[in-house]
Amino acid sequence: MKTIDELLHEGVEGKRVFVRADLNVPLEGTTITDDGRIRAVVPTVKALADAGARVVVASHLGRPKGAPDPAFSLAPAATRLGELLGAEVAFATDTVGDSAQATVAGLADGQVAVIENLRFNAGETSKDDAERGAFADALAALADLYVGDGFGAVHRKHASVFDLPARLPHAAGYLIATEVGVLKKLTDDVRRPYAVVLGGAKVSDKLGVIDHLLEKADRILIGGGMAYTFLKAQGHEVGISLLQEDQIPAVLGYLKRAEERGVEFVLPVDVLVSPEFPDLKTKAPSNPTTVAADAIPADQEGLDIGPETRKLYASKLADAGTVFWNGPMGVFEHPDYAEGTKAVAQALVESPAFTVVGGGDSAAAVRILGFDENAFGHISTGGGASLEYLEGKKLPGLVALED
């Protein structure tokens, strides 16, 4: 895989460089609530601009249905990128149309432009190779070189991720090089004990990674909404908690395999419950109660791990050599149910292990809860991509960057 440093050594001055970034940031209206993904691509964009390239940054945002939708415009991300670069960033109001062509044509050496949300064009996500290829052809006409640096999208076989690199000389940006290096430490060169913390809403989202990590991890800690399917599989009442009943056979199989392989599987011993899901807009107090994990009332919903579980999980992480964490322990967006996620983050901060926060809600949580990002070994920009890599899958965006 060619690196951006090799590309810079060959010279990029005066060349149009298409940077596939991941600017898929959370928005409240036009306000960015977490700019981590934008900050992550700044080193690549700055290095290219400083070397005299004419940089064309492209990304998706959200899930528009192949047509323009103002709610998913990249304009706020373009403004924030300019602030972080300390330079004006031009913005094209379409992807490959008149505005994009004119904006790119107007770039001088060292200048940067962002084109509008790639998913405003149906060709970006099409499953039809010809339709995707046609969009990739149009994107390729905007550039001379391609740099892949949108790690959060490399698991997608999309036009700008998979098809476009085949049409231009290409290299991996600094972010992708860093992410892949970290993931190799989680698969090929692991310091033990290797502890994995998995949370989030659905067991089904994590089946593949659990299956793969049962061959590699020493202990797996489960929290979040997915924990209640595990508790139900053990025969416990889970009330009105999140439950994927159809996944119980798979969960029982994993618990059995873990026992056979000597992998420690750790589930909550107590949880915070409430009869109603909390109001995440007003953050009004919801008066949760703490109950044993095997004694959830039938009319209550589990919304966070309890204080004894927090202590237990911290103890299981204290002596780890490597920790991978993906998924919050509860509804961390509400202060009544943030303590479990906060406790796991604090345990990672205090651990001597190589610690990796696996993107998505986990990455957002550590920022929202006020943790210093530098206190972790690595915070990934791609939750889904990280999980699929750890499942042993070939990621289309990485395959496309191979020579």
Short mmCIF file of C-alpha atoms in Angstrom, two decimals:
data_model
loop_
_atom_site.label_atom_id
_atom_site.label_comp_id
_atom_site.label_asym_id
_atom_site.label_seq_id
_atom_site.Cartn_x
_atom_site.Cartn_y
_atom_site.Cartn_z
CA MET A 1 0.00 0.00 0.00
CA LYS A 2 1.56 3.28 -1.12
CA THR A 3 1.76 5.93 1.59
CA ILE A 4 1.09 9.64 1.38
CA ASP A 5 4.75 10.28 2.25
CA GLU A 6 5.77 8.45 -0.92
CA LEU A 7 3.26 10.53 -2.88
CA LEU A 8 4.63 13.75 -1.39
CA HIS A 9 8.19 12.67 -2.18
CA GLU A 10 7.24 12.18 -5.83
CA GLY A 11 5.73 15.68 -5.84
CA VAL A 12 2.16 16.92 -5.82
CA GLU A 13 2.63 20.62 -6.57
CA GLY A 14 0.00 21.87 -8.99
CA LYS A 15 -1.77 18.51 -9.04
CA ARG A 16 -5.41 18.00 -8.13
CA VAL A 17 -5.53 15.48 -5.28
CA PHE A 18 -8.86 13.89 -4.41
CA VAL A 19 -8.96 13.08 -0.69
CA ARG A 20 -11.72 10.68 0.29
CA ALA A 21 -12.24 11.76 3.90
CA ASP A 22 -14.83 10.82 6.50
CA LEU A 23 -16.59 14.03 7.48
CA ASN A 24 -19.68 12.15 8.64
CA VAL A 25 -20.07 14.17 11.82
CA PRO A 26 -23.12 14.39 14.10
CA LEU A 27 -25.20 17.53 13.56
CA GLU A 28 -27.88 19.35 15.48
CA GLY A 29 -29.29 21.51 12.70
CA THR A 30 -26.12 23.01 11.27
CA THR A 31 -24.13 22.72 14.51
CA ILE A 32 -21.45 20.02 14.66
CA THR A 33 -21.60 18.28 18.04
CA ASP A 34 -18.40 16.23 17.62
CA ASP A 35 -15.73 17.29 15.11
CA GLY A 36 -13.37 14.37 15.80
CA ARG A 37 -13.58 12.96 12.29
CA ILE A 38 -12.82 16.34 10.71
CA ARG A 39 -9.80 16.85 12.95
CA ALA A 40 -8.58 13.36 12.05
CA VAL A 41 -8.13 14.20 8.36
CA VAL A 42 -6.45 17.58 8.91
CA PRO A 43 -2.85 16.20 8.90
CA THR A 44 -3.36 14.65 5.46
CA VAL A 45 -5.09 17.68 3.96
CA LYS A 46 -2.55 20.09 5.44
CA ALA A 47 0.44 18.07 4.23
CA LEU A 48 -0.92 18.03 0.68
CA ALA A 49 -1.83 21.72 0.69
CA ASP A 50 1.55 22.69 2.15
CA ALA A 51 3.20 20.73 -0.67
CA GLY A 52 1.31 22.80 -3.25
CA ALA A 53 -1.44 20.36 -4.17
CA ARG A 54 -4.92 21.51 -5.14
CA VAL A 55 -6.87 19.46 -2.63
CA VAL A 56 -10.41 18.23 -3.33
CA VAL A 57 -11.97 16.78 -0.17
CA ALA A 58 -15.01 14.52 -0.49
CA SER A 59 -17.14 12.60 1.97
CA HIS A 60 -20.59 11.28 2.75
CA LEU A 61 -22.75 12.48 5.64
CA GLY A 62 -25.73 10.56 6.96
CA ARG A 63 -28.02 8.51 4.75
CA PRO A 64 -29.64 10.72 2.12
CA LYS A 65 -31.41 8.63 -0.51
CA GLY A 66 -29.30 9.38 -3.57
CA ALA A 67 -30.60 12.93 -3.98
CA PRO A 68 -29.78 16.35 -2.48
CA ASP A 69 -31.16 16.92 1.02
CA PRO A 70 -30.22 20.14 2.86
CA ALA A 71 -30.32 18.32 6.20
CA PHE A 72 -27.25 16.34 5.12
CA SER A 73 -25.19 19.09 3.52
CA LEU A 74 -21.44 19.05 4.11
CA ALA A 75 -21.35 22.86 4.28
CA PRO A 76 -20.90 22.92 8.11
CA ALA A 77 -18.07 20.38 7.83
CA ALA A 78 -16.37 22.46 5.14
CA THR A 79 -16.55 25.54 7.36
CA ARG A 80 -15.09 23.63 10.31
CA LEU A 81 -12.29 22.17 8.16
CA GLY A 82 -11.35 25.71 7.14
CA GLU A 83 -11.24 26.78 10.79
CA LEU A 84 -8.97 23.86 11.68
CA LEU A 85 -6.68 24.51 8.71
CA GLY A 86 -6.61 28.23 9.35
CA ALA A 87 -7.36 28.84 5.69
CA GLU A 88 -10.40 29.43 3.52
CA VAL A 89 -11.97 26.25 2.14
CA ALA A 90 -14.07 26.53 -1.00
CA PHE A 91 -17.35 24.63 -1.10
CA ALA A 92 -19.05 23.13 -4.14
CA THR A 93 -22.82 22.79 -3.90
CA ASP A 94 -22.90 19.58 -5.95
CA THR A 95 -20.72 16.48 -6.37
CA VAL A 96 -19.69 16.37 -10.03
CA GLY A 97 -21.82 19.09 -11.63
CA ASP A 98 -21.18 22.67 -12.66
CA SER A 99 -20.39 23.87 -9.14
CA ALA A 100 -17.88 21.09 -8.42
CA GLN A 101 -16.16 21.54 -11.79
CA ALA A 102 -15.93 25.32 -11.41
CA THR A 103 -14.80 25.13 -7.78
CA VAL A 104 -12.01 22.66 -8.55
CA ALA A 105 -10.97 24.60 -11.65
CA GLY A 106 -10.70 27.74 -9.50
CA LEU A 107 -8.25 26.24 -7.01
CA ALA A 108 -4.72 27.60 -6.89
CA ASP A 109 -1.75 25.59 -5.64
CA GLY A 110 -2.10 24.93 -1.90
CA GLN A 111 -5.83 25.61 -1.79
CA VAL A 112 -8.56 23.28 -0.55
CA ALA A 113 -12.14 22.64 -1.61
CA VAL A 114 -14.89 20.39 -0.27
CA ILE A 115 -17.51 19.03 -2.67
CA GLU A 116 -21.06 18.30 -1.55
CA ASN A 117 -22.20 15.05 0.08
CA LEU A 118 -21.29 12.14 -2.20
CA ARG A 119 -24.47 10.30 -1.27
CA PHE A 120 -26.49 13.03 -2.98
CA ASN A 121 -25.62 11.02 -6.10
CA ALA A 122 -27.22 7.56 -6.32
CA GLY A 123 -24.10 6.21 -8.03
CA GLU A 124 -22.07 6.49 -4.82
CA THR A 125 -23.84 3.64 -3.02
CA SER A 126 -25.32 1.74 -5.97
CA LYS A 127 -24.98 -2.03 -6.01
CA ASP A 128 -24.86 -1.86 -9.81
CA ASP A 129 -21.19 -1.85 -10.92
CA ALA A 130 -21.92 0.20 -14.03
CA GLU A 131 -23.81 2.93 -12.18
CA ARG A 132 -21.14 3.10 -9.51
CA GLY A 133 -18.43 3.11 -12.15
CA ALA A 134 -20.05 5.98 -14.04
CA PHE A 135 -20.04 8.11 -10.90
CA ALA A 136 -16.42 7.14 -10.22
CA ASP A 137 -15.54 8.24 -13.77
CA ALA A 138 -17.11 11.64 -13.12
CA LEU A 139 -15.23 12.01 -9.83
CA ALA A 140 -11.97 10.96 -11.48
CA ALA A 141 -12.35 13.84 -13.96
CA LEU A 142 -11.93 16.23 -10.99
CA ALA A 143 -8.49 14.94 -9.99
CA ASP A 144 -5.05 13.69 -10.96
CA LEU A 145 -4.31 11.67 -7.82
CA TYR A 146 -6.33 9.89 -5.12
CA VAL A 147 -5.66 9.68 -1.39
CA GLY A 148 -7.86 7.40 0.70
CA ASP A 149 -8.20 8.72 4.24
CA GLY A 150 -11.83 8.04 5.16
CA PHE A 151 -11.33 5.07 7.46
CA GLY A 152 -14.94 5.17 8.64
CA ALA A 153 -16.05 4.25 5.10
CA VAL A 154 -13.44 1.66 4.02
CA HIS A 155 -15.81 -1.23 4.75
CA ARG A 156 -18.22 0.09 2.09
CA LYS A 157 -18.00 -0.92 -1.57
CA HIS A 158 -18.91 2.58 -2.71
CA ALA A 159 -17.83 4.51 -5.79
CA SER A 160 -15.52 6.97 -4.03
CA VAL A 161 -14.05 4.27 -1.77
CA PHE A 162 -13.67 1.24 -4.04
CA ASP A 163 -14.05 2.21 -7.70
CA LEU A 164 -12.31 5.60 -7.82
CA PRO A 165 -8.85 4.43 -6.66
CA ALA A 166 -8.72 2.08 -9.66
CA ARG A 167 -9.02 5.09 -11.95
CA LEU A 168 -6.25 7.25 -10.46
CA PRO A 169 -2.75 6.81 -9.00
CA HIS A 170 -3.51 6.29 -5.32
CA ALA A 171 -2.08 6.24 -1.81
CA ALA A 172 -3.23 5.88 1.79
CA GLY A 173 -3.47 9.00 3.94
CA TYR A 174 -2.05 9.38 7.43
CA LEU A 175 -5.30 8.45 9.16
CA ILE A 176 -5.78 5.16 7.33
CA ALA A 177 -2.12 4.24 7.89
CA THR A 178 -2.54 4.89 11.61
CA GLU A 179 -5.84 3.01 11.88
CA VAL A 180 -4.50 -0.07 10.08
CA GLY A 181 -1.36 -0.05 12.24
CA VAL A 182 -3.49 0.00 15.39
CA LEU A 183 -5.76 -2.79 14.18
CA LYS A 184 -2.76 -4.98 13.46
CA LYS A 185 -1.80 -4.57 17.11
CA LEU A 186 -5.24 -5.97 17.97
CA THR A 187 -4.90 -8.97 15.68
CA ASP A 188 -1.27 -9.85 14.94
CA ASP A 189 0.83 -8.47 17.81
CA VAL A 190 -1.33 -8.55 20.93
CA ARG A 191 -0.04 -7.77 24.43
CA ARG A 192 -1.85 -10.01 26.91
CA PRO A 193 -4.14 -10.26 28.75
CA TYR A 194 -6.34 -9.07 25.88
CA ALA A 195 -9.65 -7.66 27.13
CA VAL A 196 -12.53 -6.68 24.87
CA VAL A 197 -15.43 -4.49 26.03
CA LEU A 198 -18.53 -4.60 23.84
CA GLY A 199 -21.68 -2.54 24.30
CA GLY A 200 -24.30 -0.82 22.22
CA ALA A 201 -27.86 -1.73 21.47
CA LYS A 202 -27.87 -4.91 19.42
CA VAL A 203 -26.17 -8.28 19.79
CA SER A 204 -26.67 -8.82 16.06
CA ASP A 205 -24.30 -5.92 15.30
CA LYS A 206 -21.51 -7.65 17.20
CA LEU A 207 -22.00 -11.34 16.33
CA GLY A 208 -19.16 -11.45 13.82
CA VAL A 209 -16.65 -9.74 16.07
CA ILE A 210 -17.58 -11.89 19.07
CA ASP A 211 -17.17 -15.00 16.92
CA HIS A 212 -13.72 -13.91 15.76
CA LEU A 213 -12.48 -12.57 19.10
CA LEU A 214 -13.38 -15.75 20.92
CA GLU A 215 -10.27 -17.11 19.18
CA LYS A 216 -8.08 -14.19 20.27
CA ALA A 217 -9.31 -12.49 23.45
CA ASP A 218 -8.68 -13.56 27.04
CA ARG A 219 -11.80 -11.89 28.42
CA ILE A 220 -14.89 -10.27 26.94
CA LEU A 221 -17.00 -7.80 28.92
CA ILE A 222 -20.57 -7.12 27.78
CA GLY A 223 -22.69 -4.03 28.48
CA GLY A 224 -25.26 -1.79 26.86
CA GLY A 225 -28.55 -2.94 25.40
CA MET A 226 -26.99 -6.11 24.03
CA ALA A 227 -26.32 -7.36 27.58
CA TYR A 228 -30.00 -8.12 28.12
CA THR A 229 -30.05 -10.75 25.39
CA PHE A 230 -27.15 -12.47 27.19
CA LEU A 231 -28.97 -12.22 30.53
CA LYS A 232 -32.14 -13.61 28.96
CA ALA A 233 -30.13 -16.48 27.47
CA GLN A 234 -29.03 -17.33 31.01
CA GLY A 235 -32.69 -17.55 32.02
CA HIS A 236 -33.07 -14.18 33.76
CA GLU A 237 -36.04 -11.81 33.58
CA VAL A 238 -35.11 -8.66 31.62
CA GLY A 239 -38.41 -6.79 31.86
CA ILE A 240 -38.95 -4.37 28.96
CA SER A 241 -35.22 -4.03 28.25
CA LEU A 242 -33.85 -4.22 24.73
CA LEU A 243 -33.97 -7.85 23.67
CA GLN A 244 -33.18 -9.77 20.49
CA GLU A 245 -34.85 -13.05 21.28
CA ASP A 246 -33.92 -14.54 17.92
CA GLN A 247 -30.22 -14.17 18.86
CA ILE A 248 -30.46 -16.24 22.04
CA PRO A 249 -29.30 -19.49 20.36
CA ALA A 250 -26.21 -17.70 18.97
CA VAL A 251 -25.50 -16.15 22.38
CA LEU A 252 -25.76 -19.53 24.11
CA GLY A 253 -23.33 -20.92 21.56
CA TYR A 254 -20.82 -18.15 22.28
CA LEU A 255 -21.09 -18.63 26.02
CA LYS A 256 -20.43 -22.35 25.59
CA ARG A 257 -17.45 -21.74 23.27
CA ALA A 258 -16.00 -19.20 25.66
CA GLU A 259 -16.17 -21.73 28.50
CA GLU A 260 -14.56 -24.42 26.36
CA ARG A 261 -11.74 -22.11 25.24
CA GLY A 262 -11.11 -20.60 28.66
CA VAL A 263 -12.20 -17.13 27.57
CA GLU A 264 -13.68 -15.22 30.50
CA PHE A 265 -17.12 -13.86 29.57
CA VAL A 266 -18.18 -11.12 31.98
CA LEU A 267 -21.80 -9.93 32.20
CA PRO A 268 -23.39 -7.25 34.39
CA VAL A 269 -24.12 -8.17 38.01
CA ASP A 270 -26.36 -5.15 38.57
CA VAL A 271 -28.13 -2.61 36.35
CA LEU A 272 -29.92 0.72 36.52
CA VAL A 273 -33.59 0.41 35.58
CA SER A 274 -36.54 2.70 34.94
CA PRO A 275 -40.13 2.16 33.77
CA GLU A 276 -39.59 4.69 30.96
CA PHE A 277 -36.86 5.57 28.52
CA PRO A 278 -35.33 8.94 29.56
CA ASP A 279 -35.97 12.19 27.72
CA LEU A 280 -32.71 12.87 25.90
CA LYS A 281 -33.75 16.38 24.84
CA THR A 282 -34.66 17.89 28.20
CA LYS A 283 -32.39 15.55 30.23
CA ALA A 284 -35.11 15.61 32.89
CA PRO A 285 -34.32 13.39 35.92
CA SER A 286 -35.77 9.91 35.54
CA ASN A 287 -35.09 8.54 39.06
CA PRO A 288 -33.54 5.17 38.17
CA THR A 289 -33.21 2.36 40.65
CA THR A 290 -30.41 -0.19 40.93
CA VAL A 291 -31.29 -3.89 40.91
CA ALA A 292 -29.38 -7.13 40.59
CA ALA A 293 -28.96 -8.23 36.98
CA ASP A 294 -31.00 -11.37 37.71
CA ALA A 295 -33.82 -9.40 39.37
CA ILE A 296 -35.01 -6.87 36.78
CA PRO A 297 -38.72 -6.14 37.40
CA ALA A 298 -41.07 -7.14 34.59
CA ASP A 299 -42.20 -3.54 34.03
CA GLN A 300 -38.70 -1.96 34.07
CA GLU A 301 -36.04 -1.35 31.41
CA GLY A 302 -32.31 -1.74 31.97
CA LEU A 303 -30.52 1.46 30.88
CA ASP A 304 -27.00 1.24 32.31
CA ILE A 305 -24.67 -1.05 34.18
CA GLY A 306 -24.82 -0.65 37.95
CA PRO A 307 -22.16 0.41 40.49
CA GLU A 308 -21.01 -3.14 41.32
CA THR A 309 -20.64 -3.93 37.63
CA ARG A 310 -18.59 -0.75 37.15
CA LYS A 311 -16.20 -1.91 39.88
CA LEU A 312 -16.09 -5.42 38.44
CA TYR A 313 -15.32 -4.21 34.92
CA ALA A 314 -12.64 -1.80 36.16
CA SER A 315 -10.95 -4.71 37.95
CA LYS A 316 -11.06 -6.83 34.80
CA LEU A 317 -9.32 -4.06 32.83
CA ALA A 318 -6.73 -3.08 35.44
CA ASP A 319 -4.20 -5.79 34.57
CA ALA A 320 -4.86 -5.97 30.83
CA GLY A 321 -2.08 -5.61 28.27
CA THR A 322 -4.47 -4.69 25.45
CA VAL A 323 -8.04 -3.36 25.58
CA PHE A 324 -10.45 -2.85 22.68
CA TRP A 325 -13.73 -1.08 23.51
CA ASN A 326 -16.68 -0.66 21.16
CA GLY A 327 -20.12 0.44 22.32
CA PRO A 328 -21.41 2.39 25.36
CA MET A 329 -22.53 0.66 28.54
CA GLY A 330 -25.86 2.50 28.69
CA VAL A 331 -27.80 5.53 27.53
CA PHE A 332 -24.78 7.78 28.14
CA GLU A 333 -26.49 10.77 26.50
CA HIS A 334 -28.56 11.17 29.68
CA PRO A 335 -26.72 12.03 32.91
CA ASP A 336 -28.67 9.43 34.91
CA TYR A 337 -27.24 6.65 32.73
CA ALA A 338 -23.76 7.91 31.85
CA GLU A 339 -21.85 6.49 34.80
CA GLY A 340 -21.32 3.01 33.33
CA THR A 341 -19.78 4.32 30.12
CA LYS A 342 -17.79 6.87 32.14
CA ALA A 343 -16.46 4.11 34.40
CA VAL A 344 -15.24 2.03 31.46
CA ALA A 345 -13.56 5.08 29.90
CA GLN A 346 -11.89 5.90 33.23
CA ALA A 347 -10.70 2.31 33.59
CA LEU A 348 -9.06 2.55 30.17
CA VAL A 349 -7.40 5.83 31.13
CA GLU A 350 -5.98 4.26 34.30
CA SER A 351 -4.96 0.99 32.67
CA PRO A 352 -1.33 0.44 31.63
CA ALA A 353 -2.67 -1.43 28.60
CA PHE A 354 -2.59 -0.38 24.96
CA THR A 355 -6.16 0.95 24.80
CA VAL A 356 -8.27 1.38 21.67
CA VAL A 357 -11.67 3.07 21.58
CA GLY A 358 -13.39 1.58 18.56
CA GLY A 359 -15.10 4.57 16.99
CA GLY A 360 -18.82 5.31 16.70
CA ASP A 361 -20.74 6.04 19.90
CA SER A 362 -17.77 5.04 22.06
CA ALA A 363 -15.57 7.72 20.51
CA ALA A 364 -18.38 10.27 20.81
CA ALA A 365 -18.94 9.29 24.43
CA VAL A 366 -15.37 9.88 25.58
CA ARG A 367 -15.47 13.37 24.09
CA ILE A 368 -18.96 14.21 25.35
CA LEU A 369 -18.07 12.96 28.83
CA GLY A 370 -15.01 15.22 28.89
CA PHE A 371 -12.11 12.78 28.67
CA ASP A 372 -8.73 13.82 27.27
CA GLU A 373 -8.35 11.98 23.96
CA ASN A 374 -4.61 11.71 24.52
CA ALA A 375 -5.25 9.55 27.59
CA PHE A 376 -6.18 6.63 25.30
CA GLY A 377 -3.83 4.66 23.08
CA HIS A 378 -6.02 5.32 20.05
CA ILE A 379 -9.53 6.54 19.32
CA SER A 380 -10.72 5.12 16.01
CA THR A 381 -12.77 7.13 13.55
CA GLY A 382 -14.55 4.05 12.23
CA GLY A 383 -16.66 1.82 14.45
CA GLY A 384 -18.10 -0.34 11.69
CA ALA A 385 -14.81 -0.55 9.82
CA SER A 386 -12.93 -1.50 12.99
CA LEU A 387 -15.40 -4.26 13.80
CA GLU A 388 -15.31 -5.72 10.29
CA TYR A 389 -11.50 -5.69 10.31
CA LEU A 390 -11.53 -7.52 13.64
CA GLU A 391 -13.98 -10.02 12.17
CA GLY A 392 -11.27 -10.88 9.64
CA LYS A 393 -13.10 -9.40 6.66
CA LYS A 394 -11.39 -7.82 3.66
CA LEU A 395 -12.37 -4.16 3.59
CA PRO A 396 -13.08 -2.87 0.05
CA GLY A 397 -11.49 0.54 0.67
CA LEU A 398 -8.25 -1.04 1.88
CA VAL A 399 -8.17 -3.60 -0.92
CA ALA A 400 -8.58 -0.75 -3.43
CA LEU A 401 -5.51 1.03 -2.05
CA GLU A 402 -3.27 -2.00 -2.49
CA ASP A 403 -0.97 -1.83 -5.49
#
